Amino acid sequence: MTVLSLDAAHASYGDKQVLGPLTIRVAQGEKVALVGHSGAGKSTLLGLLFDKRRHDMALMPQELGLVQTLSVFHNVYMGRLANRSTLYNLANLVRPLRHEVARVRDILAPLDMLDKLWAPAGELSGGQRQRTAVARALNQNAKVLLADEPVSALDGPRAEAIMLTLTQHFETTVIALHDVELALRHCDRIVGIKDGGIALDQPSHRLRADDLRFLYVAPSAAA
Amino acid sequence: MLKDKLRHLTLALLLLAPIATAAEPLVFTAIPDQDETRLRERFEKVADYLAEELDREVRFVPVKSYAAAVTAFRNNQVQLAWFGGLSGVQARQLVPGSEALAQGVEDAEFRTYFIAHRSAGLAPSDRLPKGLEGLTFTFGSKGSTSGRLMPEYYLRQRFDAPPSEIFDRVGFSGNHTRTIALVESGTYQAGALNYSVWESEVEAGRVDTDAVQVIWKTPPYADYQWTIRGDVDERFGDGFKRRIREALLNMKNPELLESFPREGFIPASNADYATIRETAQALDLID
Amino acid sequence: MASFVPSSVTLRTTLGLVALALLLLPFADIEITTVAPWRELGRLLQGLLTPDFTELDDLGTALLRTLAFAFTGVALGVAIGGLLALVFHHRLVRAGCAFVRAIHELFWALIFLQFFGLHPLTGVLAIALPYAGVFAKVYAEILDEADPLPKQVLPAGTGMLSTFLFARVPDAWPHLVSYTAYRLECGLRSSAVLGFIGMPTLGFYLQSSFAQGHYSEVGALLLLFYGLIATLRLWARPQLVPLYAVAAPFLLGSGLPIVWGNLTRFFTQDIVPAPLRNGEGWAALGQWLSDLLLTQALPGLWTTVVLTQIALVLTGGLALIAFPLISRHFTSRAGGVAGHTLLVVARSTPEYLLAYVLLQLWGPSMLPAIVALAIHNGGIIGHLVGRRSNELTLRPDASRGMNRYAFEVLPRLYGPFLALLFYRWEIIMRETAILGILGIATLGFYVDSAIQELRFDRALVLIVITALLNIGVDSLARALRRRLRLKHAASSEP
């Protein structure tokens, strides 16, 4: 069953066409990696996919979308805003309820973020911020994840662990990655983006890192 | 229809407002025509005197401008006021039924003094000196009788032009004491003020008479008076107005009179100020 | 920022403003006319240097009332403005807010004085109303500038209020707080100034001490006021402010009881143009209106524009000279403290008082007003630009002195400086109104005259014209800002 699809979609920035027209379908249960050099159009493609279908979906943009002035707890809690009443949300904004804190703790523990529970997001390091956004996505009651470089600021082993968590937790994932090895290890389908179009679309077991190298060399034109 | 509703609303609000029926105080004010410290001193004594005579709490409220005094009177936030000629006329026009109760002995024949800095080179004279033309000049308050209305009237009469055309610059000092200070310091070369303030300031040695002198005195006119609202009898009981008038006319304490300064108080009526009203209308200061 | 724009546009605008001011200069009356100011001025200086706190028995009360009016007025303004900010995109709300904030709080007070009289409500509303207009606008801008991304990543179906409270408010919060704190300082100034027309705040005593030449009392009152403003950050802690705001309404004093009938009278009689009130018909109304426009509004308008333009350019010049005084790139720590003190004095001294003093010195002309406006507003802009300069990090080997000023610092700050100056434009114009009360024939002078003559119909027409003029200048400034692409941080709007 197709959960995400685009038909001859395109995006332009002013007069300039930056993406498409391209067509893509993502089936339920697929773990898709979007690869390509920076500026190729991965983020734009994610944006188009997100606009197409918003419900039941967690989004992790590259800038993460954390509220700098709120604590890690609140940022993670925000993943559940839609499932709770406004009054309840307000109560948690002012004074977090015990069992909500417990929930968030359970999510943060494996991410090694417990000690930052009450730190404002604006005071975190890049890696910590990324893990906070991961926790928010995990807290969200969603089946599909769209993520843009979710582990770019994390070291090797931790990046591996989090990729594993994300791909296991969400039924369907579309993740933009510049790290080709990571993509091959954790995703079952690789979509290569070049010059605003799909240059490659293969199951990952048929590919090796070398096969993807062409995506990164000499961007034709100044994209 | 709407008016009715508003009236009901007003009534309801009035009823809701805490009503201090027990011995409602009489509140009065005065135009701030000179130094506030002196005004306060004077009128707090008057408040004490009236309280004793009327056997009722009496409060003096200082205000910052002539208009504010008239407005407080009109708004019924004060019931009695010590007005100048012009402010009294304005107040009585705005509050039908109000009347002039008493004036100082001197107020029946009040005067304005024109003063000038020595450097202006004007000598005291029997007529308003033509040499004023082209100087800088300050009135007192915009709403003052002796500091604005009458001097402007005589200036127009003598020069057949509005002050803005007679003088290089025209200012409004705010009050009579200030007029003296501004002319004395040379900020303005000439000015016009209440003769009684001038004389008491000179007597008290607060004026450098080497720097500033009187150059012309106006003919007499009626000025300050006590004015009372018409509805005080309803509010404070029958005969209240009469009792206040008597209290004012019987003010004999020299210390109290000295602070005005007046020799004593004599009866006054609205008609005494007809000339002032006509002058104000002629100068387009009232409609 | 200015760096995105060919600097010639910025330069041309600057030169244009200066040229316009120079062009208007011959029409401005800036003559010095005093003959012997030194005696009075000497006494003033001596008084300021020997402040006398003993004579002022009501000082404590005055201080308390100043705080109470400021807190109550600003709190009410925050509440109303905060709500209006949510619906600020409605054209009607926008226009209404522009109108109420285009009228100086002293004029609001003079209006309320007509029917509430000397009741605390007069002072509180005079602050709350224009401040609500300002808060609505600035809060709306700050909220608009909040990071849009958190809202985007919220789960679909999140309620409106939850979205607003989680994804908008927290991000804007620090800016909202710092702007509100800044307005609180303005509120203190407004509260003090309301004393000039009879509210029981510091200005009440300041005005009488001043008018009587009791300069040692003036010195004491001013010192007290500077102290209040300079220590604002110490005692107005964020945790304590709500407490103050709750307590403030109970500390306003009682004033005189309101007679509600006056309210009806004001709206159904006082402000109805005299010819209509007296049933003289529409032709008479036309005559009345054209008389008013020709003899008062137009001359007042001209003086207001001339005065504002010259004061604006002088303000800019002063600010550019003043900001290094508090910039860490130019001063030592001790020098910075001295600079701060100077700027606190410059910006906290009500312009009315400055003009009053200068009037003594130079005599009656536009000059005292121009310089007073420039000192006061230059102090404010200098303060804000100086603070901004302290956020700059320069290369360790950056040049020093004048070179540093001209090459390193000024180019980086010129954009924000111009943005601030454009913001002050309308404010300077609004302030010319109160200088009118001193006798400089701006629109404010004619408004004051109408009120002194108890002709509220005329006063209202003139006030509306004043408001329209202010709105006009405000939109001109906004257009210029847009043309120069001066991105502003709403929170730094003075």
PDB file of N, CA, C and O in Angstrom, chain B residues 6 10 35-37 40 63-65 67 70-71 74-75 77 90 94 119 142 169 172 178 182 184-188 284-287, chain C residues 29 33 35-36 39 114 116-118 196 198 204 207-208 211-212 257 259 261-262 265 270 356 359-360 364 445 448-449 452 454-455:
ATOM      1  N   LEU B   6     -28.661  56.016  28.585  1.00  0.00           N
ATOM      2  CA  LEU B   6     -27.443  56.514  29.202  1.00  0.00           C
ATOM      3  C   LEU B   6     -27.728  57.051  30.594  1.00  0.00           C
ATOM      4  O   LEU B   6     -26.960  56.847  31.527  1.00  0.00           O
ATOM      5  N   THR B  10     -26.076  55.785  33.906  1.00  0.00           N
ATOM      6  CA  THR B  10     -25.393  56.711  34.796  1.00  0.00           C
ATOM      7  C   THR B  10     -25.944  56.589  36.204  1.00  0.00           C
ATOM      8  O   THR B  10     -25.203  56.527  37.189  1.00  0.00           O
ATOM      9  N   ASP B  35       2.637  81.388  42.850  1.00  0.00           N
ATOM     10  CA  ASP B  35       3.380  80.296  43.474  1.00  0.00           C
ATOM     11  C   ASP B  35       2.484  79.329  44.237  1.00  0.00           C
ATOM     12  O   ASP B  35       1.688  79.723  45.074  1.00  0.00           O
ATOM     13  N   GLU B  36       2.692  78.044  43.951  1.00  0.00           N
ATOM     14  CA  GLU B  36       1.825  77.041  44.537  1.00  0.00           C
ATOM     15  C   GLU B  36       1.956  76.964  46.052  1.00  0.00           C
ATOM     16  O   GLU B  36       0.957  76.777  46.760  1.00  0.00           O
ATOM     17  N   THR B  37       3.182  77.119  46.565  1.00  0.00           N
ATOM     18  CA  THR B  37       3.357  77.046  48.020  1.00  0.00           C
ATOM     19  C   THR B  37       2.488  78.090  48.699  1.00  0.00           C
ATOM     20  O   THR B  37       1.811  77.811  49.681  1.00  0.00           O
ATOM     21  N   ARG B  40      -1.241  77.146  48.448  1.00  0.00           N
ATOM     22  CA  ARG B  40      -1.577  76.082  49.383  1.00  0.00           C
ATOM     23  C   ARG B  40      -1.724  76.617  50.794  1.00  0.00           C
ATOM     24  O   ARG B  40      -2.698  76.338  51.490  1.00  0.00           O
ATOM     25  N   VAL B  63      -4.991  72.642  41.600  1.00  0.00           N
ATOM     26  CA  VAL B  63      -4.971  72.187  40.207  1.00  0.00           C
ATOM     27  C   VAL B  63      -3.828  72.873  39.470  1.00  0.00           C
ATOM     28  O   VAL B  63      -3.221  73.809  39.987  1.00  0.00           O
ATOM     29  N   LYS B  64      -3.560  72.384  38.242  1.00  0.00           N
ATOM     30  CA  LYS B  64      -2.372  72.847  37.521  1.00  0.00           C
ATOM     31  C   LYS B  64      -2.653  73.926  36.481  1.00  0.00           C
ATOM     32  O   LYS B  64      -1.728  74.460  35.902  1.00  0.00           O
ATOM     33  N   SER B  65      -3.912  74.185  36.188  1.00  0.00           N
ATOM     34  CA  SER B  65      -4.167  75.227  35.191  1.00  0.00           C
ATOM     35  C   SER B  65      -5.507  75.891  35.468  1.00  0.00           C
ATOM     36  O   SER B  65      -6.337  75.349  36.200  1.00  0.00           O
ATOM     37  N   ALA B  67      -7.854  76.247  33.341  1.00  0.00           N
ATOM     38  CA  ALA B  67      -8.907  75.429  32.741  1.00  0.00           C
ATOM     39  C   ALA B  67      -9.270  74.266  33.652  1.00  0.00           C
ATOM     40  O   ALA B  67     -10.435  73.890  33.766  1.00  0.00           O
ATOM     41  N   VAL B  70     -11.689  75.421  36.235  1.00  0.00           N
ATOM     42  CA  VAL B  70     -13.041  75.578  35.691  1.00  0.00           C
ATOM     43  C   VAL B  70     -13.670  74.204  35.460  1.00  0.00           C
ATOM     44  O   VAL B  70     -14.836  73.967  35.780  1.00  0.00           O
ATOM     45  N   THR B  71     -12.870  73.273  34.917  1.00  0.00           N
ATOM     46  CA  THR B  71     -13.401  71.944  34.631  1.00  0.00           C
ATOM     47  C   THR B  71     -13.836  71.229  35.903  1.00  0.00           C
ATOM     48  O   THR B  71     -14.895  70.599  35.938  1.00  0.00           O
ATOM     49  N   ARG B  74     -17.047  72.698  36.915  1.00  0.00           N
ATOM     50  CA  ARG B  74     -18.097  72.287  36.001  1.00  0.00           C
ATOM     51  C   ARG B  74     -18.484  70.836  36.222  1.00  0.00           C
ATOM     52  O   ARG B  74     -19.647  70.466  36.172  1.00  0.00           O
ATOM     53  N   ASN B  75     -17.470  69.995  36.486  1.00  0.00           N
ATOM     54  CA  ASN B  75     -17.729  68.570  36.687  1.00  0.00           C
ATOM     55  C   ASN B  75     -18.312  68.268  38.062  1.00  0.00           C
ATOM     56  O   ASN B  75     -18.483  67.109  38.416  1.00  0.00           O
ATOM     57  N   GLN B  77     -16.897  68.343  40.783  1.00  0.00           N
ATOM     58  CA  GLN B  77     -15.946  67.722  41.703  1.00  0.00           C
ATOM     59  C   GLN B  77     -15.521  68.736  42.759  1.00  0.00           C
ATOM     60  O   GLN B  77     -15.043  68.375  43.811  1.00  0.00           O
ATOM     61  N   GLN B  90     -16.271  82.119  32.504  1.00  0.00           N
ATOM     62  CA  GLN B  90     -16.322  80.824  31.806  1.00  0.00           C
ATOM     63  C   GLN B  90     -17.083  79.797  32.640  1.00  0.00           C
ATOM     64  O   GLN B  90     -17.959  79.093  32.144  1.00  0.00           O
ATOM     65  N   LEU B  94     -20.734  77.871  31.945  1.00  0.00           N
ATOM     66  CA  LEU B  94     -20.821  76.425  31.765  1.00  0.00           C
ATOM     67  C   LEU B  94     -21.711  75.757  32.792  1.00  0.00           C
ATOM     68  O   LEU B  94     -22.205  74.655  32.580  1.00  0.00           O
ATOM     69  N   SER B 119      16.721  96.970  30.027  1.00  0.00           N
ATOM     70  CA  SER B 119      17.442  97.040  28.756  1.00  0.00           C
ATOM     71  C   SER B 119      16.518  97.381  27.580  1.00  0.00           C
ATOM     72  O   SER B 119      16.983  97.745  26.515  1.00  0.00           O
ATOM     73  N   LYS B 142      -2.807  81.483  29.796  1.00  0.00           N
ATOM     74  CA  LYS B 142      -3.693  81.771  28.675  1.00  0.00           C
ATOM     75  C   LYS B 142      -5.089  82.150  29.151  1.00  0.00           C
ATOM     76  O   LYS B 142      -5.819  82.840  28.458  1.00  0.00           O
ATOM     77  N   ARG B 169       7.981  88.300  19.600  1.00  0.00           N
ATOM     78  CA  ARG B 169       7.609  86.986  20.124  1.00  0.00           C
ATOM     79  C   ARG B 169       6.642  87.161  21.265  1.00  0.00           C
ATOM     80  O   ARG B 169       6.798  88.067  22.068  1.00  0.00           O
ATOM     81  N   PHE B 172       3.512  82.651  26.955  1.00  0.00           N
ATOM     82  CA  PHE B 172       2.605  82.544  28.088  1.00  0.00           C
ATOM     83  C   PHE B 172       3.372  81.922  29.244  1.00  0.00           C
ATOM     84  O   PHE B 172       3.721  80.749  29.192  1.00  0.00           O
ATOM     85  N   ARG B 178       5.864  83.807  37.680  1.00  0.00           N
ATOM     86  CA  ARG B 178       6.744  83.427  36.578  1.00  0.00           C
ATOM     87  C   ARG B 178       6.967  84.588  35.609  1.00  0.00           C
ATOM     88  O   ARG B 178       8.047  84.748  35.055  1.00  0.00           O
ATOM     89  N   LEU B 182      10.580  85.822  34.421  1.00  0.00           N
ATOM     90  CA  LEU B 182      11.010  85.775  33.018  1.00  0.00           C
ATOM     91  C   LEU B 182      11.422  87.143  32.497  1.00  0.00           C
ATOM     92  O   LEU B 182      12.357  87.254  31.706  1.00  0.00           O
ATOM     93  N   GLU B 184      12.421  89.643  34.494  1.00  0.00           N
ATOM     94  CA  GLU B 184      13.585  90.006  35.304  1.00  0.00           C
ATOM     95  C   GLU B 184      14.859  89.396  34.722  1.00  0.00           C
ATOM     96  O   GLU B 184      15.907  90.035  34.670  1.00  0.00           O
ATOM     97  N   SER B 185      14.764  88.159  34.248  1.00  0.00           N
ATOM     98  CA  SER B 185      15.950  87.496  33.708  1.00  0.00           C
ATOM     99  C   SER B 185      16.210  87.908  32.258  1.00  0.00           C
ATOM    100  O   SER B 185      17.212  87.513  31.682  1.00  0.00           O
ATOM    101  N   GLY B 186      15.283  88.646  31.670  1.00  0.00           N
ATOM    102  CA  GLY B 186      15.499  89.079  30.295  1.00  0.00           C
ATOM    103  C   GLY B 186      15.083  88.044  29.261  1.00  0.00           C
ATOM    104  O   GLY B 186      15.293  88.238  28.070  1.00  0.00           O
ATOM    105  N   THR B 187      14.504  86.939  29.711  1.00  0.00           N
ATOM    106  CA  THR B 187      14.022  85.938  28.764  1.00  0.00           C
ATOM    107  C   THR B 187      12.994  86.593  27.838  1.00  0.00           C
ATOM    108  O   THR B 187      12.975  86.356  26.634  1.00  0.00           O
ATOM    109  N   TYR B 188      12.112  87.373  28.443  1.00  0.00           N
ATOM    110  CA  TYR B 188      11.236  88.248  27.661  1.00  0.00           C
ATOM    111  C   TYR B 188      11.547  89.689  28.061  1.00  0.00           C
ATOM    112  O   TYR B 188      11.880  89.946  29.218  1.00  0.00           O
ATOM    113  N   ASP B 284     -12.529  86.855  21.256  1.00  0.00           N
ATOM    114  CA  ASP B 284     -12.792  85.481  20.851  1.00  0.00           C
ATOM    115  C   ASP B 284     -12.174  84.462  21.794  1.00  0.00           C
ATOM    116  O   ASP B 284     -11.640  83.442  21.377  1.00  0.00           O
ATOM    117  N   LEU B 285     -12.219  84.777  23.100  1.00  0.00           N
ATOM    118  CA  LEU B 285     -11.734  83.795  24.069  1.00  0.00           C
ATOM    119  C   LEU B 285     -12.881  82.943  24.595  1.00  0.00           C
ATOM    120  O   LEU B 285     -12.675  81.870  25.130  1.00  0.00           O
ATOM    121  N   ILE B 286     -14.109  83.445  24.486  1.00  0.00           N
ATOM    122  CA  ILE B 286     -15.272  82.600  24.753  1.00  0.00           C
ATOM    123  C   ILE B 286     -16.281  82.797  23.623  1.00  0.00           C
ATOM    124  O   ILE B 286     -16.256  83.812  22.927  1.00  0.00           O
ATOM    125  N   ASP B 287     -17.137  81.771  23.472  1.00  0.00           N
ATOM    126  CA  ASP B 287     -18.111  81.835  22.374  1.00  0.00           C
ATOM    127  C   ASP B 287     -19.286  82.726  22.752  1.00  0.00           C
ATOM    128  O   ASP B 287     -19.667  82.795  23.909  1.00  0.00           O
TER     129      ASP B 287
ATOM    130  N   ASP C  29      12.594  79.478  13.671  1.00  0.00           N
ATOM    131  CA  ASP C  29      13.002  80.609  14.465  1.00  0.00           C
ATOM    132  C   ASP C  29      13.939  80.092  15.546  1.00  0.00           C
ATOM    133  O   ASP C  29      13.510  79.484  16.520  1.00  0.00           O
ATOM    134  N   THR C  33      17.468  85.052  22.294  1.00  0.00           N
ATOM    135  CA  THR C  33      16.932  86.385  22.573  1.00  0.00           C
ATOM    136  C   THR C  33      17.130  86.835  24.012  1.00  0.00           C
ATOM    137  O   THR C  33      16.737  87.926  24.375  1.00  0.00           O
ATOM    138  N   VAL C  35      18.469  88.313  27.451  1.00  0.00           N
ATOM    139  CA  VAL C  35      19.357  89.415  27.774  1.00  0.00           C
ATOM    140  C   VAL C  35      20.262  89.044  28.942  1.00  0.00           C
ATOM    141  O   VAL C  35      21.473  89.178  28.880  1.00  0.00           O
ATOM    142  N   ALA C  36      19.649  88.566  30.008  1.00  0.00           N
ATOM    143  CA  ALA C  36      20.447  88.283  31.201  1.00  0.00           C
ATOM    144  C   ALA C  36      20.007  86.989  31.866  1.00  0.00           C
ATOM    145  O   ALA C  36      19.366  86.996  32.883  1.00  0.00           O
ATOM    146  N   ARG C  39      21.718  84.915  35.934  1.00  0.00           N
ATOM    147  CA  ARG C  39      21.370  84.884  37.346  1.00  0.00           C
ATOM    148  C   ARG C  39      20.463  83.678  37.641  1.00  0.00           C
ATOM    149  O   ARG C  39      20.744  82.860  38.504  1.00  0.00           O
ATOM    150  N   GLN C 114     -11.430  65.940  31.366  1.00  0.00           N
ATOM    151  CA  GLN C 114     -12.686  66.653  31.151  1.00  0.00           C
ATOM    152  C   GLN C 114     -13.874  65.928  31.745  1.00  0.00           C
ATOM    153  O   GLN C 114     -14.847  66.557  32.136  1.00  0.00           O
ATOM    154  N   PHE C 116     -13.503  62.546  33.716  1.00  0.00           N
ATOM    155  CA  PHE C 116     -13.193  61.817  34.956  1.00  0.00           C
ATOM    156  C   PHE C 116     -12.637  62.773  36.002  1.00  0.00           C
ATOM    157  O   PHE C 116     -12.629  62.460  37.185  1.00  0.00           O
ATOM    158  N   GLY C 117     -12.162  63.927  35.560  1.00  0.00           N
ATOM    159  CA  GLY C 117     -11.611  64.897  36.488  1.00  0.00           C
ATOM    160  C   GLY C 117     -10.349  64.364  37.143  1.00  0.00           C
ATOM    161  O   GLY C 117      -9.674  63.490  36.606  1.00  0.00           O
ATOM    162  N   LEU C 118     -10.048  64.892  38.327  1.00  0.00           N
ATOM    163  CA  LEU C 118      -8.822  64.492  39.013  1.00  0.00           C
ATOM    164  C   LEU C 118      -9.042  63.167  39.732  1.00  0.00           C
ATOM    165  O   LEU C 118      -8.972  63.080  40.953  1.00  0.00           O
ATOM    166  N   PHE C 196       2.462  66.945  35.514  1.00  0.00           N
ATOM    167  CA  PHE C 196       2.428  68.319  35.007  1.00  0.00           C
ATOM    168  C   PHE C 196       1.012  68.842  34.839  1.00  0.00           C
ATOM    169  O   PHE C 196       0.775  70.038  34.840  1.00  0.00           O
ATOM    170  N   GLY C 198      -1.566  67.621  36.774  1.00  0.00           N
ATOM    171  CA  GLY C 198      -2.342  67.512  37.994  1.00  0.00           C
ATOM    172  C   GLY C 198      -2.465  66.139  38.602  1.00  0.00           C
ATOM    173  O   GLY C 198      -3.069  65.985  39.655  1.00  0.00           O
ATOM    174  N   PHE C 204       4.081  66.483  39.334  1.00  0.00           N
ATOM    175  CA  PHE C 204       3.277  67.492  40.022  1.00  0.00           C
ATOM    176  C   PHE C 204       4.197  68.398  40.847  1.00  0.00           C
ATOM    177  O   PHE C 204       4.149  69.619  40.753  1.00  0.00           O
ATOM    178  N   GLN C 207       6.947  70.238  38.696  1.00  0.00           N
ATOM    179  CA  GLN C 207       6.433  71.422  38.020  1.00  0.00           C
ATOM    180  C   GLN C 207       6.320  72.580  38.995  1.00  0.00           C
ATOM    181  O   GLN C 207       6.739  73.691  38.700  1.00  0.00           O
ATOM    182  N   SER C 208       5.762  72.300  40.193  1.00  0.00           N
ATOM    183  CA  SER C 208       5.590  73.455  41.083  1.00  0.00           C
ATOM    184  C   SER C 208       6.919  73.943  41.631  1.00  0.00           C
ATOM    185  O   SER C 208       7.138  75.140  41.739  1.00  0.00           O
ATOM    186  N   ALA C 211       8.441  75.894  38.770  1.00  0.00           N
ATOM    187  CA  ALA C 211       7.772  77.159  38.489  1.00  0.00           C
ATOM    188  C   ALA C 211       8.063  78.179  39.578  1.00  0.00           C
ATOM    189  O   ALA C 211       8.057  79.382  39.335  1.00  0.00           O
ATOM    190  N   GLN C 212       8.331  77.711  40.779  1.00  0.00           N
ATOM    191  CA  GLN C 212       8.586  78.636  41.872  1.00  0.00           C
ATOM    192  C   GLN C 212      10.060  78.950  42.031  1.00  0.00           C
ATOM    193  O   GLN C 212      10.446  79.720  42.901  1.00  0.00           O
ATOM    194  N   PRO C 257     -14.147  62.060  43.489  1.00  0.00           N
ATOM    195  CA  PRO C 257     -15.093  61.091  42.939  1.00  0.00           C
ATOM    196  C   PRO C 257     -15.536  61.468  41.524  1.00  0.00           C
ATOM    197  O   PRO C 257     -15.687  62.646  41.200  1.00  0.00           O
ATOM    198  N   VAL C 259     -18.074  61.947  38.555  1.00  0.00           N
ATOM    199  CA  VAL C 259     -19.501  62.168  38.332  1.00  0.00           C
ATOM    200  C   VAL C 259     -19.787  61.696  36.912  1.00  0.00           C
ATOM    201  O   VAL C 259     -19.340  62.299  35.948  1.00  0.00           O
ATOM    202  N   GLY C 261     -22.246  61.577  34.932  1.00  0.00           N
ATOM    203  CA  GLY C 261     -23.002  62.384  33.994  1.00  0.00           C
ATOM    204  C   GLY C 261     -22.096  63.215  33.086  1.00  0.00           C
ATOM    205  O   GLY C 261     -22.444  63.517  31.948  1.00  0.00           O
ATOM    206  N   ASN C 262     -20.907  63.541  33.593  1.00  0.00           N
ATOM    207  CA  ASN C 262     -19.979  64.349  32.806  1.00  0.00           C
ATOM    208  C   ASN C 262     -19.538  63.645  31.535  1.00  0.00           C
ATOM    209  O   ASN C 262     -19.203  64.276  30.542  1.00  0.00           O
ATOM    210  N   ARG C 265     -22.108  64.215  28.984  1.00  0.00           N
ATOM    211  CA  ARG C 265     -22.047  65.600  28.541  1.00  0.00           C
ATOM    212  C   ARG C 265     -20.888  65.815  27.585  1.00  0.00           C
ATOM    213  O   ARG C 265     -21.011  66.474  26.559  1.00  0.00           O
ATOM    214  N   ASP C 270     -19.849  68.700  24.652  1.00  0.00           N
ATOM    215  CA  ASP C 270     -18.552  69.385  24.604  1.00  0.00           C
ATOM    216  C   ASP C 270     -17.850  69.279  23.264  1.00  0.00           C
ATOM    217  O   ASP C 270     -17.281  70.248  22.775  1.00  0.00           O
ATOM    218  N   TYR C 356      12.188  73.649  29.058  1.00  0.00           N
ATOM    219  CA  TYR C 356      11.922  74.688  30.045  1.00  0.00           C
ATOM    220  C   TYR C 356      13.220  75.361  30.495  1.00  0.00           C
ATOM    221  O   TYR C 356      13.338  76.588  30.517  1.00  0.00           O
ATOM    222  N   LEU C 359      14.803  77.241  27.650  1.00  0.00           N
ATOM    223  CA  LEU C 359      14.049  78.457  27.382  1.00  0.00           C
ATOM    224  C   LEU C 359      14.605  79.607  28.234  1.00  0.00           C
ATOM    225  O   LEU C 359      14.683  80.754  27.791  1.00  0.00           O
ATOM    226  N   GLN C 360      14.994  79.267  29.466  1.00  0.00           N
ATOM    227  CA  GLN C 360      15.610  80.254  30.344  1.00  0.00           C
ATOM    228  C   GLN C 360      16.899  80.774  29.731  1.00  0.00           C
ATOM    229  O   GLN C 360      17.222  81.943  29.808  1.00  0.00           O
ATOM    230  N   PRO C 364      12.663  82.697  24.148  1.00  0.00           N
ATOM    231  CA  PRO C 364      11.603  82.010  23.441  1.00  0.00           C
ATOM    232  C   PRO C 364      11.860  81.901  21.955  1.00  0.00           C
ATOM    233  O   PRO C 364      11.780  82.876  21.239  1.00  0.00           O
ATOM    234  N   PHE C 445       0.493  73.497  20.797  1.00  0.00           N
ATOM    235  CA  PHE C 445       0.209  74.813  21.353  1.00  0.00           C
ATOM    236  C   PHE C 445      -1.265  75.165  21.161  1.00  0.00           C
ATOM    237  O   PHE C 445      -1.938  75.642  22.069  1.00  0.00           O
ATOM    238  N   ASP C 448      -3.496  72.973  23.288  1.00  0.00           N
ATOM    239  CA  ASP C 448      -3.483  73.465  24.661  1.00  0.00           C
ATOM    240  C   ASP C 448      -4.323  74.734  24.796  1.00  0.00           C
ATOM    241  O   ASP C 448      -5.101  74.876  25.734  1.00  0.00           O
ATOM    242  N   SER C 449      -4.185  75.644  23.826  1.00  0.00           N
ATOM    243  CA  SER C 449      -4.975  76.875  23.883  1.00  0.00           C
ATOM    244  C   SER C 449      -6.462  76.557  23.864  1.00  0.00           C
ATOM    245  O   SER C 449      -7.239  77.108  24.654  1.00  0.00           O
ATOM    246  N   GLN C 452      -7.404  75.291  27.188  1.00  0.00           N
ATOM    247  CA  GLN C 452      -7.417  76.381  28.176  1.00  0.00           C
ATOM    248  C   GLN C 452      -8.642  77.266  27.980  1.00  0.00           C
ATOM    249  O   GLN C 452      -9.159  77.839  28.936  1.00  0.00           O
ATOM    250  N   LEU C 454     -11.396  76.092  27.071  1.00  0.00           N
ATOM    251  CA  LEU C 454     -12.525  75.181  27.293  1.00  0.00           C
ATOM    252  C   LEU C 454     -13.323  74.956  26.013  1.00  0.00           C
ATOM    253  O   LEU C 454     -14.540  74.836  26.046  1.00  0.00           O
ATOM    254  N   ARG C 455     -12.614  74.937  24.876  1.00  0.00           N
ATOM    255  CA  ARG C 455     -13.289  74.667  23.609  1.00  0.00           C
ATOM    256  C   ARG C 455     -12.833  73.304  23.123  1.00  0.00           C
ATOM    257  O   ARG C 455     -11.903  73.181  22.339  1.00  0.00           O
TER     258      ARG C 455
END
